[in-house]
């Protein structure tokens, strides 16, 4: 199991198909103005199953990290886990 956390992840729209054809498209807000907040992602990659799993949390602290590890343990209740953290 490989573990990594990254963030903050912005919750902002990305220009799509209807965005480009306009003459002067509405500018997207700057990254320093996060009106809808940010999220942290705690990700787990299972090497044998080739599966990425994870949880989104509002903050990146030890209680949130322990919650992510509890969820990982619920997914694999009877196996021995080796977690690689960078």
Tab-separated table of C-alpha atoms in Angstrom:
chain	number	residue	atom	x	y	z
A	1	UNK	CA	0.000	0.000	0.000
A	2	UNK	CA	1.409	3.406	-0.915
A	3	UNK	CA	0.088	6.481	0.867
A	4	UNK	CA	0.347	10.120	-0.117
A	5	UNK	CA	-1.486	13.291	0.776
A	6	UNK	CA	-1.763	16.397	-1.312
A	7	UNK	CA	-3.643	19.614	-1.278
A	8	UNK	CA	-5.074	22.108	-1.176
A	9	UNK	CA	-7.304	21.120	-4.055
A	10	UNK	CA	-9.400	23.941	-5.426
A	11	UNK	CA	-13.084	23.654	-6.105
A	12	UNK	CA	-13.299	25.827	-9.192
A	13	UNK	CA	-14.839	25.377	-12.620
A	14	UNK	CA	-12.712	24.542	-15.625
A	15	UNK	CA	-13.446	25.946	-19.067
A	16	UNK	CA	-15.394	23.492	-21.195
A	17	UNK	CA	-16.903	23.264	-24.666
A	18	UNK	CA	-19.256	26.232	-24.249
A	19	UNK	CA	-16.549	28.412	-22.748
A	20	UNK	CA	-14.314	29.094	-25.791
A	21	UNK	CA	-16.722	30.196	-28.577
A	22	UNK	CA	-17.725	33.396	-26.761
A	23	UNK	CA	-16.098	36.615	-27.865
A	24	UNK	CA	-14.905	37.625	-24.413
A	25	UNK	CA	-15.268	34.705	-22.038
A	26	UNK	CA	-15.784	35.421	-18.373
A	27	UNK	CA	-12.450	35.238	-16.624
A	28	UNK	CA	-11.979	32.518	-14.080
A	29	UNK	CA	-11.235	33.642	-10.576
A	30	UNK	CA	-7.648	33.702	-9.383
A	31	UNK	CA	-6.215	30.905	-7.295
A	32	UNK	CA	-5.698	33.105	-4.253
A	33	UNK	CA	-9.429	33.743	-3.954
A	34	UNK	CA	-10.936	30.422	-2.968
A	35	UNK	CA	-14.558	31.276	-2.272
A	36	UNK	CA	-15.747	27.680	-1.954
A	37	UNK	CA	-12.827	26.459	0.134
A	38	UNK	CA	-10.180	23.829	-0.451
A	39	UNK	CA	-9.906	20.135	0.288
A	40	UNK	CA	-7.077	17.761	1.098
A	41	UNK	CA	-6.850	14.314	-0.486
A	42	UNK	CA	-5.481	11.331	1.411
A	43	UNK	CA	-4.758	8.731	-1.250
A	44	UNK	CA	-3.953	5.032	-1.029
A	45	UNK	CA	-2.628	3.042	-3.958
A	46	UNK	CA	-2.930	-0.732	-3.835
A	47	UNK	CA	-0.047	-2.082	-5.910
A	48	UNK	CA	-1.407	-5.629	-6.254
A	49	UNK	CA	-4.956	-4.653	-7.206
A	50	UNK	CA	-3.795	-1.603	-9.243
A	51	UNK	CA	-6.429	0.497	-7.491
A	52	UNK	CA	-6.316	4.074	-6.218
A	53	UNK	CA	-8.560	4.905	-3.278
A	54	UNK	CA	-8.732	7.818	-0.910
A	55	UNK	CA	-10.752	10.281	1.082
A	56	UNK	CA	-11.246	14.032	0.848
A	57	UNK	CA	-11.045	16.071	4.044
A	58	UNK	CA	-11.262	19.792	4.779
A	59	UNK	CA	-8.045	19.829	6.832
A	60	UNK	CA	-4.762	17.939	6.892
A	61	UNK	CA	-4.112	17.093	10.540
A	62	UNK	CA	-3.453	13.930	12.529
A	63	UNK	CA	-7.138	13.165	13.304
A	64	UNK	CA	-7.975	13.274	9.594
A	65	UNK	CA	-4.940	11.110	8.815
A	66	UNK	CA	-6.026	8.541	11.413
A	67	UNK	CA	-9.540	8.527	9.925
A	68	UNK	CA	-8.035	7.745	6.526
A	69	UNK	CA	-6.023	4.860	7.996
A	70	UNK	CA	-9.137	3.536	9.766
A	71	UNK	CA	-10.938	3.488	6.437
A	72	UNK	CA	-7.999	1.653	4.897
A	73	UNK	CA	-8.126	-0.942	7.684
A	74	UNK	CA	-11.875	-1.458	7.106
A	75	UNK	CA	-11.143	-2.210	3.439
A	76	UNK	CA	-8.541	-4.860	4.344
A	77	UNK	CA	-9.610	-6.251	7.734
A	78	UNK	CA	-7.685	-9.547	7.839
A	79	UNK	CA	-4.525	-8.886	5.860
A	80	UNK	CA	-1.219	-7.528	7.024
A	81	UNK	CA	-0.701	-4.033	5.611
A	82	UNK	CA	2.610	-2.458	4.741
A	83	UNK	CA	2.180	1.272	4.214
A	84	UNK	CA	4.836	3.285	2.374
A	85	UNK	CA	4.717	6.994	3.228
A	86	UNK	CA	6.804	9.623	1.504
